[in-house]
Amino acid sequence: MTQIAAITTSPAPRRPASDAAHLRAITDEITDVPTDLRLVDEMLSAHFRGHAATLLEVGSELAPAAEAVAARLTGGKRLRAAFCLWGARGAARGRPVPGVVELASAIELFHLAALVHDDVMDDSDTRRGLPTVHRLFADAHLEENRQGDPETWGTAVAILVGDMCLSWSDDLAAAAVDDAGRSVRAAVRRTWTQMRDEAYAGQYLDMLSQTEEQADADRTERVLRYKSARYTIGQPLRLGGTLAGADESLLSDYDRIGLTAGEAFQLRDDVLGVFGDEAVTGKPAIDDIREGKRTMLVALAQESATLRERRVLDDCLGNPDLDVTGLARVRAVFESTGALERVDQRIVELAEDAFGIIAGAAVDDETRQALSGLVERCVWRRA
């Protein structure tokens, strides 16, 4: 089994909880936290090559699908893998943890599958600066003058590509516990299954909210928790910790870090989804409004909006023909209602809570420093 190599993380300075206005200003000052995830990249590449060889043995026609996965397997922030690796490191206190690279890689493959399917559900055209899979194949269908409907073809291929990545992630998750004892194998599998189910449930609730006019604050909180918070930070930490034999006290701390920092991560994502720089995020800032996503920004804006501001939201949310002028009007409402400021303040508060939990967790100083740096990266990111 591959063992975890040195993963270095430099901490960013702590931010005062009392000052929410600094949020957008400081993002320009913070660079990515350097984390060595070379072994995860190598594992993903090797695992994919084996499956790609099988596809190409069936026929050369499979090459475009394999190439689409290969192009999207690289890049990304690898945050989930990093939290898994450090979750194991914190529990093992420096001891090698057999299987942890496989487990971290499995999470990244699961995430890729979720992104491919999510882009279909959201009808998104770009992701990480590349065409989404369904868009790539729909456009190719048109260019090659094929029979049938291009959109149906693109959607079908994206579903298959996502399904392949899902099954490959399960293969890696199973391989990760080959050398583990029976109780550890069972515990890792339970957490893996729970992570998947919660992510699916959160996505369903997110899609359901887009069918309703008024944002439901309780449901928005649950989407934050299950689609993002636990899935992005809490469950990767718990998976790594469980594989390394962490006790319940540390696993509880990992869960609490996940809920606080994970919610801050998603709130930050919601802000970037409307106010982000497309050249940096790799995704149009207009998409979330066109799709009618009921984020916390929307819920808070609806709560405080005047009749005029409410009309803007009603006209623009979920409007597939929304243009940049309409986006500017929505942004103005988010600012004038105080929704943006309140979300910014909540992000700061959640981050401070996460730092407090990390400070008191029973991990070594290197892990504590790394986890703090990763949380900084999640909260103050620009993409």
Short mmCIF file of C-alpha atoms in Angstrom, two decimals:
data_model
loop_
_atom_site.label_atom_id
_atom_site.label_comp_id
_atom_site.label_asym_id
_atom_site.label_seq_id
_atom_site.Cartn_x
_atom_site.Cartn_y
_atom_site.Cartn_z
CA MET A 1 0.00 0.00 0.00
CA THR A 2 1.11 3.53 -0.75
CA GLN A 3 1.93 5.50 2.37
CA ILE A 4 1.43 9.19 2.98
CA ALA A 5 4.39 11.40 2.13
CA ALA A 6 5.25 14.74 3.67
CA ILE A 7 2.43 17.25 3.22
CA THR A 8 3.44 20.77 4.07
CA THR A 9 1.06 23.58 4.80
CA SER A 10 1.89 27.17 5.71
CA PRO A 11 -0.59 28.95 7.96
CA ALA A 12 -2.18 32.24 6.98
CA PRO A 13 -2.71 34.95 9.61
CA ARG A 14 -5.81 34.77 11.77
CA ARG A 15 -8.62 37.26 11.07
CA PRO A 16 -10.60 39.14 13.73
CA ALA A 17 -14.19 37.93 14.04
CA SER A 18 -15.43 41.45 14.66
CA ASP A 19 -14.59 42.72 11.18
CA ALA A 20 -16.70 41.21 8.40
CA ALA A 21 -15.95 44.00 5.94
CA HIS A 22 -12.40 42.73 5.47
CA LEU A 23 -13.57 39.58 3.70
CA ARG A 24 -13.51 40.67 0.09
CA ALA A 25 -10.53 42.98 0.56
CA ILE A 26 -8.15 40.39 1.96
CA THR A 27 -8.76 37.71 -0.67
CA ASP A 28 -6.38 39.50 -3.01
CA GLU A 29 -3.62 39.22 -0.39
CA ILE A 30 -3.90 35.48 0.31
CA THR A 31 -2.26 32.93 -1.97
CA ASP A 32 -3.04 29.22 -2.13
CA VAL A 33 -1.74 27.25 0.83
CA PRO A 34 1.00 24.96 -0.56
CA THR A 35 0.10 21.32 0.06
CA ASP A 36 2.00 18.37 -1.43
CA LEU A 37 -0.67 16.10 -2.89
CA ARG A 38 1.65 14.51 -5.43
CA LEU A 39 0.87 10.97 -4.29
CA VAL A 40 -2.86 11.54 -4.69
CA ASP A 41 -2.34 12.84 -8.22
CA GLU A 42 -0.16 9.84 -9.03
CA MET A 43 -2.70 7.43 -7.56
CA LEU A 44 -5.56 8.98 -9.53
CA SER A 45 -3.55 8.88 -12.73
CA ALA A 46 -2.54 5.24 -12.31
CA HIS A 47 -6.04 4.16 -11.31
CA PHE A 48 -7.57 5.95 -14.29
CA ARG A 49 -5.05 4.52 -16.77
CA GLY A 50 -6.06 1.00 -15.83
CA HIS A 51 -9.74 1.67 -16.40
CA ALA A 52 -9.08 3.69 -19.56
CA ALA A 53 -7.16 0.74 -21.02
CA THR A 54 -10.24 -1.44 -20.54
CA LEU A 55 -12.45 1.13 -22.25
CA LEU A 56 -10.11 1.40 -25.22
CA GLU A 57 -9.89 -2.38 -25.53
CA VAL A 58 -13.63 -2.33 -26.15
CA GLY A 59 -13.14 0.15 -28.98
CA SER A 60 -11.40 3.31 -30.07
CA GLU A 61 -14.79 5.06 -30.04
CA LEU A 62 -14.41 5.29 -26.26
CA ALA A 63 -11.37 7.57 -26.59
CA PRO A 64 -13.31 10.86 -26.35
CA ALA A 65 -14.96 9.76 -23.10
CA ALA A 66 -11.62 8.67 -21.64
CA GLU A 67 -9.99 11.92 -22.75
CA ALA A 68 -12.79 13.94 -21.11
CA VAL A 69 -12.11 12.25 -17.77
CA ALA A 70 -8.33 12.63 -18.13
CA ALA A 71 -8.65 16.36 -18.79
CA ARG A 72 -10.79 16.86 -15.68
CA LEU A 73 -8.89 14.55 -13.37
CA THR A 74 -6.13 17.10 -12.95
CA GLY A 75 -6.51 20.53 -11.37
CA GLY A 76 -9.00 21.45 -8.72
CA LYS A 77 -8.19 22.43 -5.17
CA ARG A 78 -7.85 18.89 -3.76
CA LEU A 79 -9.22 20.20 -0.47
CA ARG A 80 -11.11 17.02 0.35
CA ALA A 81 -8.05 14.87 -0.23
CA ALA A 82 -5.93 17.20 1.91
CA PHE A 83 -8.39 17.05 4.81
CA CYS A 84 -8.46 13.25 4.57
CA LEU A 85 -4.66 13.02 4.62
CA TRP A 86 -4.35 15.39 7.57
CA GLY A 87 -7.21 13.68 9.38
CA ALA A 88 -5.17 10.49 9.26
CA ARG A 89 -1.95 12.31 10.16
CA GLY A 90 -3.58 13.87 13.20
CA ALA A 91 -4.78 10.52 14.48
CA ALA A 92 -1.59 8.61 13.70
CA ARG A 93 0.77 11.32 15.05
CA GLY A 94 3.23 10.85 12.22
CA ARG A 95 2.93 7.09 11.76
CA PRO A 96 2.42 5.92 8.15
CA VAL A 97 -1.22 5.05 7.47
CA PRO A 98 -1.52 2.34 4.82
CA GLY A 99 -4.34 3.05 2.37
CA VAL A 100 -4.82 6.72 3.15
CA VAL A 101 -3.66 7.88 -0.29
CA GLU A 102 -6.14 5.51 -1.91
CA LEU A 103 -8.88 6.83 0.37
CA ALA A 104 -8.05 10.47 -0.35
CA SER A 105 -7.99 9.70 -4.06
CA ALA A 106 -11.36 7.95 -3.81
CA ILE A 107 -12.87 11.12 -2.36
CA GLU A 108 -11.50 13.15 -5.28
CA LEU A 109 -12.97 10.72 -7.82
CA PHE A 110 -16.32 10.84 -6.06
CA HIS A 111 -16.15 14.62 -6.18
CA LEU A 112 -15.41 14.59 -9.91
CA ALA A 113 -18.45 12.38 -10.48
CA ALA A 114 -20.60 14.74 -8.42
CA LEU A 115 -19.38 17.74 -10.43
CA VAL A 116 -20.13 16.07 -13.78
CA HIS A 117 -23.67 15.20 -12.67
CA ASP A 118 -24.19 18.55 -10.93
CA ASP A 119 -23.31 20.38 -14.15
CA VAL A 120 -26.01 18.43 -15.98
CA MET A 121 -28.61 19.29 -13.34
CA ASP A 122 -27.58 22.95 -13.37
CA ASP A 123 -27.19 23.09 -17.16
CA SER A 124 -23.78 24.72 -16.69
CA ASP A 125 -21.54 25.34 -19.69
CA THR A 126 -18.14 25.64 -18.03
CA ARG A 127 -16.30 24.19 -15.04
CA ARG A 128 -12.74 25.03 -14.00
CA GLY A 129 -12.29 26.91 -17.27
CA LEU A 130 -13.24 23.88 -19.41
CA PRO A 131 -16.52 23.01 -21.14
CA THR A 132 -18.67 20.82 -18.92
CA VAL A 133 -18.85 17.20 -20.07
CA HIS A 134 -22.41 17.38 -21.34
CA ARG A 135 -21.63 20.61 -23.21
CA LEU A 136 -18.43 19.15 -24.69
CA PHE A 137 -20.24 16.18 -26.20
CA ALA A 138 -23.33 18.13 -27.28
CA ASP A 139 -21.11 20.56 -29.18
CA ALA A 140 -19.14 17.70 -30.75
CA HIS A 141 -22.41 16.09 -31.84
CA LEU A 142 -23.32 19.29 -33.69
CA GLU A 143 -19.89 19.73 -35.25
CA GLU A 144 -19.85 16.15 -36.52
CA ASN A 145 -23.42 16.42 -37.85
CA ARG A 146 -24.55 13.27 -36.06
CA GLN A 147 -28.08 11.88 -35.92
CA GLY A 148 -30.40 12.62 -33.00
CA ASP A 149 -30.59 15.43 -30.48
CA PRO A 150 -27.21 16.91 -29.43
CA GLU A 151 -28.41 17.86 -25.93
CA THR A 152 -29.72 14.36 -25.25
CA TRP A 153 -26.43 12.87 -26.40
CA GLY A 154 -24.36 15.24 -24.27
CA THR A 155 -26.47 14.53 -21.19
CA ALA A 156 -26.28 10.77 -21.73
CA VAL A 157 -22.49 10.79 -22.02
CA ALA A 158 -22.13 12.99 -18.93
CA ILE A 159 -24.30 10.59 -16.92
CA LEU A 160 -22.14 7.67 -18.05
CA VAL A 161 -18.88 9.51 -17.32
CA GLY A 162 -20.14 10.45 -13.86
CA ASP A 163 -21.24 6.87 -13.21
CA MET A 164 -17.84 5.55 -14.23
CA CYS A 165 -16.09 7.91 -11.82
CA LEU A 166 -18.49 6.89 -9.04
CA SER A 167 -17.75 3.19 -9.50
CA TRP A 168 -14.00 3.83 -9.77
CA SER A 169 -14.11 5.81 -6.53
CA ASP A 170 -15.72 2.83 -4.79
CA ASP A 171 -12.92 0.60 -6.10
CA LEU A 172 -10.34 2.90 -4.52
CA ALA A 173 -12.25 3.17 -1.25
CA ALA A 174 -12.35 -0.63 -1.04
CA ALA A 175 -8.63 -0.89 -1.82
CA ALA A 176 -7.85 1.62 0.92
CA VAL A 177 -8.94 -0.79 3.67
CA ASP A 178 -7.37 -3.97 2.27
CA ASP A 179 -4.78 -4.06 5.05
CA ALA A 180 -7.02 -2.71 7.83
CA GLY A 181 -8.58 -4.75 10.60
CA ARG A 182 -12.21 -5.81 10.41
CA SER A 183 -13.54 -3.10 12.72
CA VAL A 184 -11.65 -0.34 10.88
CA ARG A 185 -12.84 -1.65 7.50
CA ALA A 186 -16.44 -1.60 8.71
CA ALA A 187 -16.13 1.88 10.24
CA VAL A 188 -14.54 3.37 7.11
CA ARG A 189 -17.20 1.79 4.93
CA ARG A 190 -20.00 3.17 7.14
CA THR A 191 -18.55 6.67 6.93
CA TRP A 192 -18.00 6.37 3.16
CA THR A 193 -21.60 5.27 2.65
CA GLN A 194 -22.92 8.04 4.89
CA MET A 195 -20.87 10.64 3.02
CA ARG A 196 -22.33 9.55 -0.31
CA ASP A 197 -25.91 9.40 0.94
CA GLU A 198 -25.71 12.81 2.60
CA ALA A 199 -24.21 14.38 -0.54
CA TYR A 200 -27.02 12.92 -2.67
CA ALA A 201 -29.63 14.11 -0.17
CA GLY A 202 -28.17 17.61 -0.04
CA GLN A 203 -28.17 17.82 -3.83
CA TYR A 204 -31.81 16.73 -3.95
CA LEU A 205 -32.79 19.40 -1.43
CA ASP A 206 -30.83 21.99 -3.41
CA MET A 207 -32.68 21.09 -6.60
CA LEU A 208 -36.02 21.02 -4.77
CA SER A 209 -35.48 24.53 -3.47
CA GLN A 210 -35.11 25.79 -7.03
CA THR A 211 -38.69 24.74 -7.73
CA GLU A 212 -40.10 27.05 -5.04
CA GLU A 213 -40.52 30.81 -5.05
CA GLN A 214 -39.58 31.51 -1.45
CA ALA A 215 -36.27 30.31 0.00
CA ASP A 216 -36.74 28.04 3.02
CA ALA A 217 -34.17 29.04 5.66
CA ASP A 218 -34.25 25.64 7.38
CA ARG A 219 -33.75 23.80 4.11
CA THR A 220 -30.99 26.19 3.09
CA GLU A 221 -29.18 25.34 6.33
CA ARG A 222 -29.57 21.61 5.63
CA VAL A 223 -28.23 22.02 2.10
CA LEU A 224 -25.25 23.87 3.56
CA ARG A 225 -24.65 21.07 6.03
CA TYR A 226 -25.12 17.97 3.91
CA LYS A 227 -24.25 19.02 0.37
CA SER A 228 -21.12 20.89 1.39
CA ALA A 229 -20.04 21.18 5.04
CA ARG A 230 -19.81 17.54 6.03
CA TYR A 231 -18.92 16.35 2.54
CA THR A 232 -16.13 18.86 1.96
CA ILE A 233 -14.38 18.84 5.34
CA GLY A 234 -16.05 16.81 8.08
CA GLN A 235 -16.36 13.43 6.35
CA PRO A 236 -12.91 13.55 4.69
CA LEU A 237 -11.39 14.31 8.10
CA ARG A 238 -13.40 11.50 9.69
CA LEU A 239 -12.50 9.04 6.93
CA GLY A 240 -8.79 9.70 7.36
CA GLY A 241 -9.06 9.63 11.13
CA THR A 242 -11.07 6.42 11.17
CA LEU A 243 -8.59 4.66 8.89
CA ALA A 244 -5.80 5.72 11.28
CA GLY A 245 -7.68 4.46 14.36
CA ALA A 246 -8.75 7.81 15.86
CA ASP A 247 -10.71 7.72 19.11
CA GLU A 248 -14.25 9.10 19.37
CA SER A 249 -13.11 12.34 20.98
CA LEU A 250 -10.92 13.25 18.00
CA LEU A 251 -13.54 12.12 15.51
CA SER A 252 -16.05 14.37 17.30
CA ASP A 253 -13.65 17.29 16.94
CA TYR A 254 -13.26 16.47 13.25
CA ASP A 255 -17.05 16.54 12.87
CA ARG A 256 -17.25 19.94 14.58
CA ILE A 257 -14.48 21.35 12.40
CA GLY A 258 -16.36 20.07 9.39
CA LEU A 259 -19.64 21.69 10.34
CA THR A 260 -18.15 25.10 11.10
CA ALA A 261 -15.45 25.40 8.44
CA GLY A 262 -17.56 23.49 5.92
CA GLU A 263 -20.49 25.87 6.28
CA ALA A 264 -18.12 28.81 5.89
CA PHE A 265 -16.72 27.15 2.76
CA GLN A 266 -20.16 26.86 1.19
CA LEU A 267 -21.18 30.38 2.13
CA ARG A 268 -17.99 31.61 0.52
CA ASP A 269 -18.85 29.51 -2.54
CA ASP A 270 -22.28 31.17 -2.69
CA VAL A 271 -20.67 34.62 -2.59
CA LEU A 272 -18.20 33.68 -5.33
CA GLY A 273 -21.09 32.25 -7.35
CA VAL A 274 -22.53 35.76 -7.68
CA PHE A 275 -19.64 38.16 -7.05
CA GLY A 276 -16.65 36.08 -8.18
CA ASP A 277 -14.30 36.83 -11.05
CA GLU A 278 -15.05 34.33 -13.82
CA ALA A 279 -11.42 34.43 -14.97
CA VAL A 280 -10.43 33.13 -11.51
CA THR A 281 -13.37 30.86 -10.62
CA GLY A 282 -13.62 29.23 -14.06
CA LYS A 283 -17.41 29.47 -13.93
CA PRO A 284 -19.75 32.32 -15.00
CA ALA A 285 -20.97 34.42 -12.06
CA ILE A 286 -24.41 34.60 -13.65
CA ASP A 287 -25.11 30.85 -13.50
CA ASP A 288 -26.36 30.61 -9.90
CA ILE A 289 -28.95 33.36 -10.46
CA ARG A 290 -30.09 31.91 -13.78
CA GLU A 291 -30.50 28.53 -12.11
CA GLY A 292 -32.46 30.12 -9.27
CA LYS A 293 -30.30 28.65 -6.50
CA ARG A 294 -31.84 29.36 -3.10
CA THR A 295 -28.66 30.19 -1.23
CA MET A 296 -28.34 31.91 2.12
CA LEU A 297 -27.77 35.16 0.21
CA VAL A 298 -31.18 34.73 -1.40
CA ALA A 299 -32.90 33.74 1.84
CA LEU A 300 -31.54 36.76 3.72
CA ALA A 301 -32.28 39.14 0.84
CA GLN A 302 -35.88 37.95 0.57
CA GLU A 303 -36.27 38.33 4.32
CA SER A 304 -35.32 42.04 4.25
CA ALA A 305 -36.28 43.14 0.73
CA THR A 306 -38.58 46.07 -0.03
CA LEU A 307 -41.34 45.57 -2.60
CA ARG A 308 -39.09 46.96 -5.32
CA GLU A 309 -36.18 44.75 -4.30
CA ARG A 310 -38.49 41.75 -4.09
CA ARG A 311 -39.64 42.38 -7.66
CA VAL A 312 -36.01 42.35 -8.80
CA LEU A 313 -35.47 38.99 -7.14
CA ASP A 314 -38.71 37.57 -8.52
CA ASP A 315 -37.84 38.72 -12.04
CA CYS A 316 -34.25 37.52 -12.03
CA LEU A 317 -34.02 34.33 -9.95
CA GLY A 318 -34.40 31.31 -12.20
CA ASN A 319 -34.58 33.43 -15.37
CA PRO A 320 -32.56 31.51 -18.03
CA ASP A 321 -32.36 34.65 -20.19
CA LEU A 322 -30.86 36.83 -17.45
CA ASP A 323 -28.16 39.17 -18.77
CA VAL A 324 -25.35 41.06 -17.07
CA THR A 325 -27.63 44.01 -16.37
CA GLY A 326 -30.01 41.74 -14.48
CA LEU A 327 -27.09 40.22 -12.59
CA ALA A 328 -25.98 43.69 -11.55
CA ARG A 329 -29.49 44.41 -10.24
CA VAL A 330 -29.45 41.24 -8.13
CA ARG A 331 -26.00 42.05 -6.78
CA ALA A 332 -27.27 45.49 -5.79
CA VAL A 333 -30.19 43.92 -3.89
CA PHE A 334 -27.86 41.55 -2.05
CA GLU A 335 -25.86 44.58 -0.94
CA SER A 336 -28.71 46.99 -0.18
CA THR A 337 -30.63 44.44 1.92
CA GLY A 338 -27.53 43.69 3.96
CA ALA A 339 -27.58 40.04 2.86
CA LEU A 340 -24.00 40.11 1.60
CA GLU A 341 -22.70 41.75 4.76
CA ARG A 342 -24.54 39.26 6.97
CA VAL A 343 -23.14 36.31 5.02
CA ASP A 344 -19.65 37.79 5.22
CA GLN A 345 -20.02 38.18 8.98
CA ARG A 346 -21.28 34.62 9.33
CA ILE A 347 -18.28 33.32 7.40
CA VAL A 348 -15.92 35.11 9.78
CA GLU A 349 -17.74 33.79 12.86
CA LEU A 350 -17.75 30.21 11.58
CA ALA A 351 -14.06 30.38 10.70
CA GLU A 352 -13.22 31.61 14.19
CA ASP A 353 -15.26 28.75 15.68
CA ALA A 354 -13.33 26.28 13.53
CA PHE A 355 -9.97 27.74 14.61
CA GLY A 356 -11.03 27.39 18.24
CA ILE A 357 -11.90 23.72 17.79
CA ILE A 358 -8.62 23.05 15.99
CA ALA A 359 -6.71 24.78 18.79
CA GLY A 360 -8.21 22.42 21.35
CA ALA A 361 -8.05 19.20 19.32
CA ALA A 362 -5.78 16.40 20.46
CA VAL A 363 -3.42 16.56 17.49
CA ASP A 364 0.26 17.46 17.13
CA ASP A 365 1.35 21.00 16.31
CA GLU A 366 2.15 20.21 12.69
CA THR A 367 -1.34 18.89 12.08
CA ARG A 368 -2.90 21.78 13.99
CA GLN A 369 -0.99 24.24 11.81
CA ALA A 370 -1.93 22.40 8.64
CA LEU A 371 -5.64 22.22 9.49
CA SER A 372 -5.69 25.94 10.32
CA GLY A 373 -4.04 26.68 7.00
CA LEU A 374 -6.54 24.53 5.11
CA VAL A 375 -9.46 26.27 6.80
CA GLU A 376 -7.95 29.64 5.84
CA ARG A 377 -7.71 28.39 2.29
CA CYS A 378 -11.36 27.34 2.27
CA VAL A 379 -12.69 30.53 3.78
CA TRP A 380 -10.66 33.23 2.04
CA ARG A 381 -10.35 31.64 -1.40
CA ARG A 382 -11.12 33.44 -4.65
CA ALA A 383 -12.07 30.34 -6.65
#
